[in-house]
Tab-separated table of C-alpha atoms and ligand atoms in Angstrom:
chain	number	residue	atom	x	y	z
A	1	MET	CA	-24.306	24.583	101.100
A	2	SER	CA	-26.123	27.915	100.698
A	3	VAL	CA	-26.692	29.389	97.243
A	4	GLN	CA	-24.269	32.219	98.032
A	5	SER	CA	-21.416	29.959	99.138
A	6	ASN	CA	-22.090	27.694	96.178
A	7	ILE	CA	-21.560	30.635	93.830
A	8	GLU	CA	-18.434	31.667	95.755
A	9	SER	CA	-16.929	28.207	95.325
A	10	GLU	CA	-17.817	28.166	91.611
A	11	LEU	CA	-16.159	31.566	91.163
A	12	LYS	CA	-13.020	30.292	92.864
A	13	ALA	CA	-13.011	27.137	90.720
A	14	THR	CA	-13.340	29.285	87.587
A	15	LYS	CA	-10.340	31.416	88.564
A	16	ASP	CA	-8.289	28.305	89.381
A	17	ARG	CA	-9.232	26.604	86.113
A	18	MET	CA	-8.108	29.527	83.929
A	19	PRO	CA	-5.266	31.306	85.721
A	20	VAL	CA	-4.032	34.472	84.012
A	21	ARG	CA	-0.324	33.661	83.887
A	22	ILE	CA	2.110	36.505	83.311
A	23	MET	CA	5.005	34.877	81.483
A	24	ASP	CA	8.561	35.950	80.684
A	25	PHE	CA	9.916	34.522	77.454
A	26	GLU	CA	13.387	35.183	76.142
A	27	ILE	CA	13.258	34.271	72.496
A	28	ASP	CA	16.396	34.291	70.374
A	29	PRO	CA	15.734	36.076	67.029
A	30	LYS	CA	18.267	33.804	65.298
A	31	LEU	CA	16.254	30.770	66.429
A	32	VAL	CA	13.082	32.343	64.988
A	33	ARG	CA	14.881	32.494	61.620
A	34	ASP	CA	16.419	29.001	61.835
A	35	ALA	CA	13.151	27.348	62.934
A	36	LEU	CA	11.111	28.988	60.178
A	37	PRO	CA	11.061	26.003	57.764
A	38	GLU	CA	9.699	23.714	60.491
A	39	LEU	CA	7.296	26.190	62.094
A	40	PHE	CA	6.080	28.591	59.427
A	41	PRO	CA	2.356	27.618	59.500
A	42	GLY	CA	2.593	28.323	63.256
A	43	TYR	CA	4.108	31.702	62.391
A	44	GLY	CA	1.140	32.209	60.036
A	45	ILE	CA	-1.222	31.735	62.995
A	46	SER	CA	0.938	33.971	65.189
A	47	MET	CA	0.658	36.840	62.673
A	48	THR	CA	-3.143	36.921	63.068
A	49	LEU	CA	-3.180	37.080	66.874
A	50	PRO	CA	-2.372	40.757	67.614
A	51	TYR	CA	-5.507	41.595	65.596
A	52	LEU	CA	-7.804	38.665	66.313
A	53	GLU	CA	-7.336	38.495	70.084
A	54	PRO	CA	-7.934	42.234	70.756
A	55	TYR	CA	-11.113	41.837	68.669
A	56	LEU	CA	-12.174	38.907	70.885
A	57	VAL	CA	-11.426	41.000	73.987
A	58	ARG	CA	-13.502	43.942	72.656
A	59	THR	CA	-16.355	41.532	71.919
A	60	MET	CA	-16.212	39.915	75.355
A	61	ARG	CA	-16.054	43.289	77.141
A	62	GLU	CA	-19.266	44.258	75.357
A	63	ALA	CA	-20.868	40.894	76.218
A	64	LEU	CA	-20.002	41.386	79.906
A	65	LYS	CA	-22.305	44.408	80.021
A	66	HIS	CA	-25.267	42.128	79.241
A	67	CYS	CA	-24.286	39.078	81.296
A	68	THR	CA	-26.459	38.345	84.338
A	69	ASP	CA	-24.816	35.089	85.445
A	70	PRO	CA	-21.945	35.737	87.909
A	71	VAL	CA	-20.069	32.528	87.050
A	72	VAL	CA	-20.269	33.071	83.279
A	73	ALA	CA	-19.160	36.696	83.856
A	74	GLN	CA	-16.104	35.502	85.820
A	75	GLU	CA	-15.279	33.029	83.029
A	76	VAL	CA	-15.401	35.936	80.570
A	77	ARG	CA	-13.063	38.007	82.753
A	78	GLN	CA	-10.548	35.125	82.987
A	79	PHE	CA	-10.789	34.700	79.199
A	80	ILE	CA	-10.082	38.415	78.660
A	81	GLY	CA	-7.098	38.227	81.023
A	82	GLN	CA	-5.588	35.210	79.250
A	83	GLU	CA	-6.149	36.511	75.693
A	84	ALA	CA	-4.706	39.938	76.540
A	85	GLN	CA	-1.434	38.230	77.532
A	86	HIS	CA	-1.368	36.027	74.426
A	87	TYR	CA	-1.386	38.745	71.813
A	88	ARG	CA	1.246	40.835	73.630
A	89	GLN	CA	3.673	37.906	73.586
A	90	HIS	CA	2.876	37.073	69.945
A	91	ALA	CA	3.421	40.713	68.881
A	92	VAL	CA	7.038	40.384	70.120
A	93	LEU	CA	7.488	37.154	68.145
A	94	ASN	CA	5.896	38.715	65.053
A	95	ASP	CA	8.376	41.615	65.150
A	96	MET	CA	11.145	39.002	65.017
A	97	ILE	CA	9.474	37.160	62.121
A	98	ARG	CA	9.213	40.371	60.073
A	99	SER	CA	12.800	41.305	60.933
A	100	ILE	CA	14.181	38.079	59.443
A	101	SER	CA	14.446	39.723	56.023
A	102	PRO	CA	13.315	42.834	54.112
A	103	GLU	CA	10.934	40.640	52.084
A	104	LEU	CA	9.065	39.544	55.220
A	105	GLU	CA	8.350	43.188	56.098
A	106	GLY	CA	5.732	42.768	53.351
A	107	LEU	CA	3.592	40.880	55.904
A	108	ARG	CA	2.438	44.274	57.169
A	109	GLU	CA	0.133	44.683	54.192
A	110	ILE	CA	-1.861	41.552	55.123
A	111	GLU	CA	-1.827	42.609	58.794
A	112	ASP	CA	-3.374	45.974	57.853
A	113	GLN	CA	-6.174	44.235	55.917
A	114	LEU	CA	-6.931	41.922	58.837
A	115	GLU	CA	-6.995	44.768	61.374
A	116	ALA	CA	-9.358	46.732	59.103
A	117	ASP	CA	-11.700	43.704	58.950
A	118	TYR	CA	-11.797	43.308	62.739
A	119	GLN	CA	-12.326	47.017	63.369
A	120	ARG	CA	-15.191	46.912	60.872
A	121	PHE	CA	-16.732	43.866	62.600
A	122	THR	CA	-16.606	45.632	65.999
A	123	GLN	CA	-18.119	48.815	64.612
A	124	THR	CA	-20.759	47.470	62.236
A	125	LYS	CA	-21.699	43.906	63.246
A	126	SER	CA	-24.007	42.832	66.065
A	127	LEU	CA	-22.739	41.453	69.364
A	128	LYS	CA	-24.453	38.195	68.407
A	129	PHE	CA	-22.380	37.960	65.210
A	130	ASN	CA	-19.139	38.853	66.983
A	131	LEU	CA	-19.759	36.278	69.729
A	132	ALA	CA	-20.623	33.578	67.189
A	133	TYR	CA	-17.398	34.431	65.321
A	134	ALA	CA	-15.492	34.180	68.609
A	135	GLU	CA	-17.001	30.766	69.362
A	136	GLY	CA	-16.271	29.543	65.805
A	137	PHE	CA	-12.620	30.474	66.301
A	138	GLU	CA	-12.403	29.122	69.865
A	139	ALA	CA	-14.021	25.801	68.898
A	140	ALA	CA	-11.444	25.337	66.131
A	141	THR	CA	-8.461	26.235	68.349
A	142	PHE	CA	-9.808	24.005	71.114
A	143	ALA	CA	-9.912	21.070	68.673
A	144	GLY	CA	-6.414	21.980	67.411
A	145	GLY	CA	-5.053	22.463	70.930
A	146	ARG	CA	-6.404	19.090	72.095
A	147	ALA	CA	-4.876	17.384	69.048
A	148	ASN	CA	-1.476	18.997	69.744
A	149	PHE	CA	-1.421	17.663	73.308
A	150	ARG	CA	-2.881	14.262	72.425
A	151	ASN	CA	-0.379	13.699	69.601
A	152	HIS	CA	2.582	15.170	71.559
A	153	VAL	CA	3.253	17.573	68.685
A	154	PHE	CA	5.375	19.865	70.878
A	155	ASP	CA	7.839	17.012	71.537
A	156	ARG	CA	8.359	16.552	67.780
A	157	LEU	CA	9.437	20.109	66.942
A	158	GLU	CA	13.127	19.348	66.587
A	159	THR	CA	14.503	22.840	66.045
A	160	ILE	CA	13.000	24.412	69.184
A	161	GLN	CA	13.204	21.744	71.907
A	162	ASN	CA	13.981	23.239	75.348
A	163	THR	CA	13.586	26.838	74.157
A	164	ASP	CA	11.338	29.731	75.131
A	165	LEU	CA	9.913	29.764	71.595
A	166	LEU	CA	8.470	26.298	72.266
A	167	ARG	CA	7.273	27.396	75.724
A	168	LEU	CA	5.384	30.292	74.149
A	169	PHE	CA	3.476	27.925	71.859
A	170	ILE	CA	2.763	25.410	74.653
A	171	TRP	CA	1.568	28.121	77.086
A	172	HIS	CA	-0.796	29.549	74.482
A	173	ALA	CA	-2.215	26.181	73.382
A	174	LEU	CA	-2.682	25.236	77.029
A	175	GLU	CA	-4.686	28.341	77.903
A	176	GLU	CA	-6.811	27.889	74.759
A	177	VAL	CA	-7.764	24.449	76.111
A	178	GLU	CA	-8.366	25.871	79.606
A	179	HIS	CA	-10.764	28.603	78.446
A	180	SER	CA	-12.468	26.539	75.750
A	181	THR	CA	-15.983	26.706	77.240
A	182	VAL	CA	-16.144	30.486	77.682
A	183	THR	CA	-17.306	31.836	74.316
A	184	PHE	CA	-19.757	28.937	74.030
A	185	ASN	CA	-21.237	29.662	77.474
A	186	ILE	CA	-21.630	33.417	77.026
A	187	TYR	CA	-23.187	32.976	73.557
A	188	ASP	CA	-25.507	30.334	74.992
A	189	HIS	CA	-26.383	32.573	77.955
A	190	LEU	CA	-27.193	35.617	75.794
A	191	TYR	CA	-28.627	34.023	72.627
A	192	GLY	CA	-28.584	30.208	72.533
A	193	ASP	CA	-29.434	30.314	68.824
A	194	TYR	CA	-27.766	27.185	67.395
A	195	LEU	CA	-28.433	27.816	63.702
A	196	TYR	CA	-27.120	31.365	63.809
A	197	ARG	CA	-23.985	30.200	65.657
A	198	LEU	CA	-23.500	27.548	63.016
A	199	VAL	CA	-23.647	29.999	60.111
A	200	ALA	CA	-21.738	32.938	61.656
A	201	GLY	CA	-19.262	30.613	63.420
A	202	THR	CA	-18.493	28.787	60.176
A	203	TYR	CA	-17.971	32.126	58.438
A	204	GLY	CA	-15.638	33.081	61.317
A	205	GLN	CA	-13.561	29.944	60.822
A	206	TYR	CA	-13.385	30.553	57.064
A	207	HIS	CA	-12.363	34.190	57.584
A	208	PHE	CA	-9.705	33.345	60.169
A	209	PHE	CA	-8.180	30.416	58.285
A	210	LYS	CA	-8.128	32.424	55.048
A	211	TYR	CA	-5.763	34.875	56.748
A	212	VAL	CA	-3.671	32.081	58.323
A	213	PHE	CA	-3.274	30.709	54.779
A	214	LEU	CA	-2.369	34.143	53.327
A	215	PHE	CA	0.264	34.767	56.016
A	216	SER	CA	1.694	31.244	55.790
A	217	LYS	CA	1.860	31.372	51.992
A	218	PHE	CA	3.581	34.752	52.081
A	219	ILE	CA	6.164	33.455	54.563
A	220	ALA	CA	6.654	30.217	52.574
A	221	GLN	CA	7.413	32.224	49.422
A	222	ASN	CA	9.441	35.065	50.929
A	223	ALA	CA	11.494	33.407	53.673
A	224	PRO	CA	15.247	33.589	53.048
A	225	GLN	CA	15.368	29.767	53.002
A	226	ALA	CA	12.748	29.755	50.184
A	227	ILE	CA	14.604	32.415	48.209
A	228	GLU	CA	17.898	30.504	48.613
A	229	GLN	CA	16.409	27.288	47.233
A	230	GLY	CA	14.387	29.063	44.533
A	231	ARG	CA	10.998	27.623	45.562
A	232	ALA	CA	8.394	28.001	48.307
A	233	LEU	CA	8.714	26.035	51.551
A	234	TRP	CA	6.456	23.084	52.261
A	235	PRO	CA	4.886	22.442	55.716
A	236	SER	CA	6.801	20.054	57.964
A	237	LYS	CA	5.218	16.781	59.067
A	238	ASN	CA	6.623	17.381	62.546
A	239	LEU	CA	4.160	20.227	62.929
A	240	LEU	CA	1.150	19.061	60.928
A	241	GLY	CA	1.409	15.302	61.477
A	242	ASP	CA	0.571	12.558	59.015
A	243	TRP	CA	-2.727	12.120	57.140
A	244	LYS	CA	-4.283	10.160	60.042
A	245	GLU	CA	-3.713	13.035	62.455
A	246	GLN	CA	-5.014	15.540	59.925
A	247	LEU	CA	-8.150	13.454	59.315
A	248	SER	CA	-8.808	13.098	63.035
A	249	LEU	CA	-8.440	16.890	63.466
A	250	LEU	CA	-10.935	17.463	60.649
A	251	GLY	CA	-13.288	15.013	62.410
A	252	ALA	CA	-12.911	16.902	65.706
A	253	ILE	CA	-13.586	20.253	64.016
A	254	SER	CA	-16.637	18.868	62.208
A	255	LYS	CA	-18.122	17.792	65.575
A	256	VAL	CA	-18.474	21.436	66.591
A	257	TYR	CA	-21.216	21.790	63.954
A	258	LEU	CA	-23.447	19.156	65.561
A	259	PRO	CA	-26.531	20.402	67.480
A	260	GLY	CA	-25.429	18.722	70.744
A	261	TYR	CA	-21.880	20.138	70.659
A	262	ASN	CA	-20.716	21.516	73.983
A	263	PRO	CA	-16.987	22.049	74.648
A	264	ALA	CA	-17.512	21.033	78.304
A	265	LYS	CA	-18.258	17.477	77.117
A	266	MET	CA	-15.049	17.066	75.106
A	267	GLU	CA	-12.308	14.815	76.409
A	268	ILE	CA	-9.180	16.673	77.549
A	269	PRO	CA	-5.853	14.834	76.930
A	270	GLU	CA	-4.308	13.527	80.153
A	271	ASN	CA	-1.070	15.515	79.884
A	272	VAL	CA	-2.924	18.885	79.945
A	273	ALA	CA	-3.317	18.887	83.764
A	274	GLN	CA	0.429	18.495	84.220
A	275	TYR	CA	1.159	21.338	81.766
A	276	SER	CA	-1.407	23.540	83.568
A	277	LYS	CA	0.345	23.023	86.872
A	278	SER	CA	3.850	23.382	85.504
A	279	TYR	CA	3.092	26.594	83.557
A	280	ALA	CA	1.377	28.130	86.603
A	281	GLU	CA	4.622	27.472	88.505
A	282	GLN	CA	6.690	29.035	85.703
A	283	ALA	CA	4.597	32.219	85.604
A	284	ARG	CA	6.162	35.436	86.929
A	285	ASP	CA	2.769	36.292	88.366
A	286	ILE	CA	-0.829	35.076	88.331
A	287	ARG	CA	-3.200	37.984	87.835
A	288	VAL	CA	-6.584	38.032	89.542
A	289	MET	CA	-9.436	39.306	87.385
A	290	VAL	CA	-12.065	41.279	89.288
A	291	ALA	CA	-15.374	42.852	88.322
A	292	ARG	CA	-15.113	46.552	87.517
B	1	FE2	FE1	-5.332	33.105	72.761
B	2	FE2	FE1	-8.861	31.736	73.056
Protein backbone atom coordinates (compact mmCIF):
# COMPACT_ATOMS: atom_id res chain seq x y z
CA MET A 1 0.00 0.00 0.00
CA SER A 2 1.37 3.44 -0.91
CA VAL A 3 1.96 6.05 1.78
CA GLN A 4 -0.87 8.17 0.38
CA SER A 5 -3.46 5.38 0.40
CA ASN A 6 -2.28 4.34 3.84
CA ILE A 7 -3.05 7.83 5.14
CA GLU A 8 -6.41 7.81 3.34
CA SER A 9 -7.39 4.56 5.05
CA GLU A 10 -6.25 5.88 8.45
CA LEU A 11 -8.33 9.03 7.94
CA LYS A 12 -11.37 6.93 7.11
CA ALA A 13 -10.80 4.70 10.15
CA THR A 14 -10.56 7.81 12.35
CA LYS A 15 -13.88 9.15 11.07
CA ASP A 16 -15.54 5.75 11.55
CA ARG A 17 -14.15 5.37 15.07
CA MET A 18 -15.51 8.72 16.28
CA PRO A 19 -18.68 9.47 14.33
CA VAL A 20 -20.22 12.88 15.04
CA ARG A 21 -23.77 11.77 15.83
CA ILE A 22 -26.52 14.36 15.71
CA MET A 23 -29.03 13.15 18.27
CA ASP A 24 -32.64 14.05 19.07
CA PHE A 25 -33.56 13.67 22.71
CA GLU A 26 -36.99 14.36 24.11
CA ILE A 27 -36.49 14.76 27.82
CA ASP A 28 -39.45 15.16 30.15
CA PRO A 29 -38.81 18.03 32.63
CA LYS A 30 -40.88 16.23 35.28
CA LEU A 31 -38.55 13.22 34.99
CA VAL A 32 -35.54 15.52 35.48
CA ARG A 33 -37.11 16.61 38.78
CA ASP A 34 -38.16 13.11 39.90
CA ALA A 35 -34.78 11.54 39.05
CA LEU A 36 -32.80 14.22 40.87
CA PRO A 37 -32.18 12.25 44.11
CA GLU A 38 -30.70 9.33 42.15
CA LEU A 39 -28.78 11.36 39.57
CA PHE A 40 -27.72 14.64 41.15
CA PRO A 41 -23.91 14.10 40.99
CA GLY A 42 -24.50 13.46 37.26
CA TYR A 43 -26.40 16.75 37.13
CA GLY A 44 -23.38 18.34 38.85
CA ILE A 45 -21.18 17.14 35.96
CA SER A 46 -23.77 18.26 33.41
CA MET A 47 -23.72 21.83 34.80
CA THR A 48 -20.00 22.17 33.98
CA LEU A 49 -20.25 21.03 30.36
CA PRO A 50 -21.60 24.14 28.55
CA TYR A 51 -18.48 25.94 29.82
CA LEU A 52 -15.86 23.20 29.85
CA GLU A 53 -16.55 21.71 26.42
CA PRO A 54 -16.52 25.04 24.50
CA TYR A 55 -13.18 25.72 26.24
CA LEU A 56 -11.89 22.34 25.00
CA VAL A 57 -13.12 23.17 21.49
CA ARG A 58 -11.38 26.59 21.54
CA THR A 59 -8.18 24.89 22.71
CA MET A 60 -8.34 22.20 20.03
CA ARG A 61 -9.08 24.73 17.27
CA GLU A 62 -5.92 26.58 18.27
CA ALA A 63 -3.93 23.31 18.38
CA LEU A 64 -5.11 22.43 14.86
CA LYS A 65 -3.25 25.46 13.51
CA HIS A 66 0.04 23.91 14.66
CA CYS A 67 -0.65 20.26 13.84
CA THR A 68 1.39 18.77 10.98
CA ASP A 69 0.13 15.18 11.19
CA PRO A 70 -2.96 14.65 8.98
CA VAL A 71 -4.32 11.74 11.05
CA VAL A 72 -3.93 13.54 14.39
CA ALA A 73 -5.57 16.62 12.78
CA GLN A 74 -8.56 14.51 11.67
CA GLU A 75 -8.84 13.06 15.19
CA VAL A 76 -8.95 16.62 16.53
CA ARG A 77 -11.70 17.57 14.06
CA GLN A 78 -13.80 14.53 15.06
CA PHE A 79 -13.25 15.44 18.73
CA ILE A 80 -14.42 19.02 18.10
CA GLY A 81 -17.50 17.73 16.27
CA GLN A 82 -18.46 15.35 19.09
CA GLU A 83 -17.84 17.83 21.94
CA ALA A 84 -19.79 20.59 20.18
CA GLN A 85 -22.86 18.31 20.17
CA HIS A 86 -22.41 17.30 23.82
CA TYR A 87 -22.59 20.73 25.37
CA ARG A 88 -25.60 21.78 23.28
CA GLN A 89 -27.59 18.80 24.55
CA HIS A 90 -26.44 19.34 28.15
CA ALA A 91 -27.41 23.05 28.01
CA VAL A 92 -31.02 21.94 27.36
CA LEU A 93 -30.89 19.54 30.32
CA ASN A 94 -29.32 22.22 32.53
CA ASP A 95 -32.17 24.63 31.77
CA MET A 96 -34.54 21.94 33.05
CA ILE A 97 -32.44 21.37 36.19
CA ARG A 98 -32.48 25.10 37.03
CA SER A 99 -36.21 25.30 36.31
CA ILE A 100 -37.03 22.64 38.92
CA SER A 101 -37.28 25.31 41.62
CA PRO A 102 -36.46 28.98 42.27
CA GLU A 103 -33.67 27.87 44.63
CA LEU A 104 -31.89 25.99 41.84
CA GLU A 105 -31.74 29.17 39.74
CA GLY A 106 -28.91 29.99 42.17
CA LEU A 107 -26.71 27.58 40.15
CA ARG A 108 -26.12 30.45 37.73
CA GLU A 109 -23.70 32.09 40.13
CA ILE A 110 -21.36 29.06 40.06
CA GLU A 111 -21.79 28.80 36.28
CA ASP A 112 -20.66 32.43 35.89
CA GLN A 113 -17.52 31.75 37.96
CA LEU A 114 -16.65 28.68 35.90
CA GLU A 115 -17.16 30.49 32.58
CA ALA A 116 -14.93 33.35 33.80
CA ASP A 117 -12.19 30.82 34.68
CA TYR A 118 -12.30 29.17 31.24
CA GLN A 119 -12.33 32.48 29.38
CA ARG A 120 -9.32 33.54 31.44
CA PHE A 121 -7.49 30.27 30.65
CA THR A 122 -8.09 30.75 26.89
CA GLN A 123 -6.94 34.36 26.98
CA THR A 124 -3.98 34.19 29.36
CA LYS A 125 -2.64 30.61 29.48
CA SER A 126 -0.40 28.90 26.93
CA LEU A 127 -1.69 26.36 24.43
CA LYS A 128 0.52 23.82 26.20
CA PHE A 129 -1.28 24.46 29.51
CA ASN A 130 -4.73 24.35 27.91
CA LEU A 131 -3.95 21.08 26.11
CA ALA A 132 -2.55 19.51 29.28
CA TYR A 133 -5.73 20.60 31.11
CA ALA A 134 -7.80 19.04 28.32
CA GLU A 135 -5.89 15.76 28.56
CA GLY A 136 -6.20 15.74 32.38
CA PHE A 137 -9.97 16.06 32.01
CA GLU A 138 -10.25 13.56 29.14
CA ALA A 139 -8.13 10.96 30.95
CA ALA A 140 -10.42 11.19 33.99
CA THR A 141 -13.64 10.96 31.94
CA PHE A 142 -12.19 8.08 29.93
CA ALA A 143 -11.52 6.17 33.17
CA GLY A 144 -15.02 7.08 34.44
CA GLY A 145 -16.67 6.20 31.13
CA ARG A 146 -14.95 2.79 30.99
CA ALA A 147 -16.02 2.07 34.58
CA ASN A 148 -19.65 2.98 33.77
CA PHE A 149 -19.76 0.52 30.87
CA ARG A 150 -17.79 -2.21 32.66
CA ASN A 151 -19.99 -2.04 35.77
CA HIS A 152 -23.26 -1.65 33.77
CA VAL A 153 -24.05 1.50 35.76
CA PHE A 154 -26.61 2.67 33.18
CA ASP A 155 -28.70 -0.48 33.77
CA ARG A 156 -28.90 0.31 37.51
CA LEU A 157 -30.39 3.81 37.25
CA GLU A 158 -33.91 2.82 38.24
CA THR A 159 -35.71 6.12 37.75
CA ILE A 160 -34.66 6.69 34.13
CA GLN A 161 -34.68 3.25 32.47
CA ASN A 162 -35.89 3.40 28.84
CA THR A 163 -35.91 7.21 28.73
CA ASP A 164 -34.15 9.82 26.62
CA LEU A 165 -32.51 11.20 29.77
CA LEU A 166 -30.65 7.89 30.12
CA ARG A 167 -29.85 7.87 26.38
CA LEU A 168 -28.28 11.31 26.70
CA PHE A 169 -25.91 10.08 29.41
CA ILE A 170 -25.05 6.86 27.54
CA TRP A 171 -24.41 8.69 24.23
CA HIS A 172 -22.09 11.16 25.95
CA ALA A 173 -20.15 8.54 27.93
CA LEU A 174 -19.81 6.47 24.76
CA GLU A 175 -18.31 9.29 22.70
CA GLU A 176 -15.94 10.16 25.57
CA VAL A 177 -14.62 6.58 25.32
CA GLU A 178 -14.46 6.79 21.51
CA HIS A 179 -12.38 10.00 21.44
CA SER A 180 -10.23 9.16 24.45
CA THR A 181 -6.88 9.19 22.61
CA VAL A 182 -7.27 12.59 20.94
CA THR A 183 -6.08 15.11 23.53
CA PHE A 184 -3.24 12.76 24.48
CA ASN A 185 -2.11 12.43 20.84
CA ILE A 186 -2.21 16.13 19.99
CA TYR A 187 -0.37 17.06 23.22
CA ASP A 188 2.19 14.35 22.48
CA HIS A 189 2.54 15.53 18.87
CA LEU A 190 3.07 19.20 19.81
CA TYR A 191 4.92 18.93 23.15
CA GLY A 192 5.41 15.39 24.49
CA ASP A 193 6.49 16.84 27.84
CA TYR A 194 5.37 14.22 30.39
CA LEU A 195 6.20 16.13 33.58
CA TYR A 196 4.40 19.28 32.46
CA ARG A 197 1.34 17.23 31.45
CA LEU A 198 1.40 15.59 34.85
CA VAL A 199 1.41 18.88 36.76
CA ALA A 200 -0.98 20.90 34.56
CA GLY A 201 -3.23 17.87 33.94
CA THR A 202 -3.52 17.18 37.67
CA TYR A 203 -4.37 20.83 38.26
CA GLY A 204 -7.01 20.50 35.50
CA GLN A 205 -8.59 17.52 37.23
CA TYR A 206 -8.60 19.34 40.57
CA HIS A 207 -10.14 22.46 39.01
CA PHE A 208 -12.83 20.51 37.15
CA PHE A 209 -13.80 18.25 40.05
CA LYS A 210 -13.91 21.22 42.43
CA TYR A 211 -16.70 22.68 40.30
CA VAL A 212 -18.49 19.31 39.96
CA PHE A 213 -18.45 19.19 43.78
CA LEU A 214 -19.72 22.79 44.12
CA PHE A 215 -22.59 22.19 41.68
CA SER A 216 -23.50 18.82 43.21
CA LYS A 217 -23.43 20.21 46.75
CA PHE A 218 -25.60 23.15 45.75
CA ILE A 219 -28.14 20.82 44.13
CA ALA A 220 -28.04 18.42 47.11
CA GLN A 221 -28.85 21.28 49.49
CA ASN A 222 -31.35 23.21 47.37
CA ALA A 223 -33.34 20.51 45.57
CA PRO A 224 -37.03 20.50 46.51
CA GLN A 225 -36.62 16.93 47.82
CA ALA A 226 -33.84 18.15 50.18
CA ILE A 227 -35.90 21.11 51.36
CA GLU A 228 -38.92 18.83 51.98
CA GLN A 229 -36.92 16.45 54.16
CA GLY A 230 -34.98 19.24 55.89
CA ARG A 231 -31.50 17.91 55.02
CA ALA A 232 -29.17 17.61 52.03
CA LEU A 233 -29.43 14.64 49.67
CA TRP A 234 -26.85 11.88 49.72
CA PRO A 235 -25.44 10.27 46.51
CA SER A 236 -27.16 7.08 45.40
CA LYS A 237 -25.23 3.81 45.26
CA ASN A 238 -26.93 3.04 41.95
CA LEU A 239 -24.92 5.84 40.39
CA LEU A 240 -21.65 5.74 42.32
CA GLY A 241 -21.42 2.02 43.06
CA ASP A 242 -20.05 0.37 46.18
CA TRP A 243 -16.60 0.95 47.72
CA LYS A 244 -15.00 -1.70 45.46
CA GLU A 245 -16.12 0.11 42.32
CA GLN A 246 -15.00 3.45 43.73
CA LEU A 247 -11.58 2.04 44.64
CA SER A 248 -11.13 0.51 41.19
CA LEU A 249 -12.05 3.87 39.59
CA LEU A 250 -9.47 5.63 41.77
CA GLY A 251 -6.93 2.99 40.66
CA ALA A 252 -7.78 3.60 36.99
CA ILE A 253 -7.46 7.38 37.40
CA SER A 254 -4.13 7.02 39.21
CA LYS A 255 -2.75 5.03 36.24
CA VAL A 256 -2.97 8.13 34.06
CA TYR A 257 -0.13 9.65 36.11
CA LEU A 258 2.33 6.88 35.22
CA PRO A 259 5.07 7.72 32.67
CA GLY A 260 3.99 4.93 30.28
CA TYR A 261 0.30 5.90 30.29
CA ASN A 262 -1.27 5.94 26.85
CA PRO A 263 -5.07 5.82 26.46
CA ALA A 264 -4.67 3.68 23.30
CA LYS A 265 -3.36 0.84 25.50
CA MET A 266 -6.34 0.80 27.88
CA GLU A 267 -8.83 -2.04 27.69
CA ILE A 268 -12.25 -1.02 26.36
CA PRO A 269 -15.24 -2.88 27.91
CA GLU A 270 -16.81 -5.36 25.49
CA ASN A 271 -20.26 -3.76 25.45
CA VAL A 272 -18.90 -0.43 24.08
CA ALA A 273 -18.77 -1.68 20.45
CA GLN A 274 -22.45 -2.60 20.57
CA TYR A 275 -23.39 0.81 22.02
CA SER A 276 -21.28 2.53 19.32
CA LYS A 277 -23.17 0.74 16.59
CA SER A 278 -26.59 1.17 18.14
CA TYR A 279 -26.15 4.91 18.83
CA ALA A 280 -24.87 5.50 15.28
CA GLU A 281 -28.12 3.89 14.07
CA GLN A 282 -30.19 6.08 16.41
CA ALA A 283 -28.55 9.32 15.23
CA ARG A 284 -30.63 11.71 13.11
CA ASP A 285 -27.49 12.38 11.11
CA ILE A 286 -23.76 11.64 11.14
CA ARG A 287 -21.79 14.78 10.39
CA VAL A 288 -18.57 14.61 8.40
CA MET A 289 -15.77 16.83 9.69
CA VAL A 290 -13.58 18.31 6.97
CA ALA A 291 -10.46 20.46 6.99
CA ARG A 292 -11.17 24.16 6.56
FE1 LIG B 1 -17.98 15.55 25.90
FE1 LIG C 1 -14.32 14.55 25.68
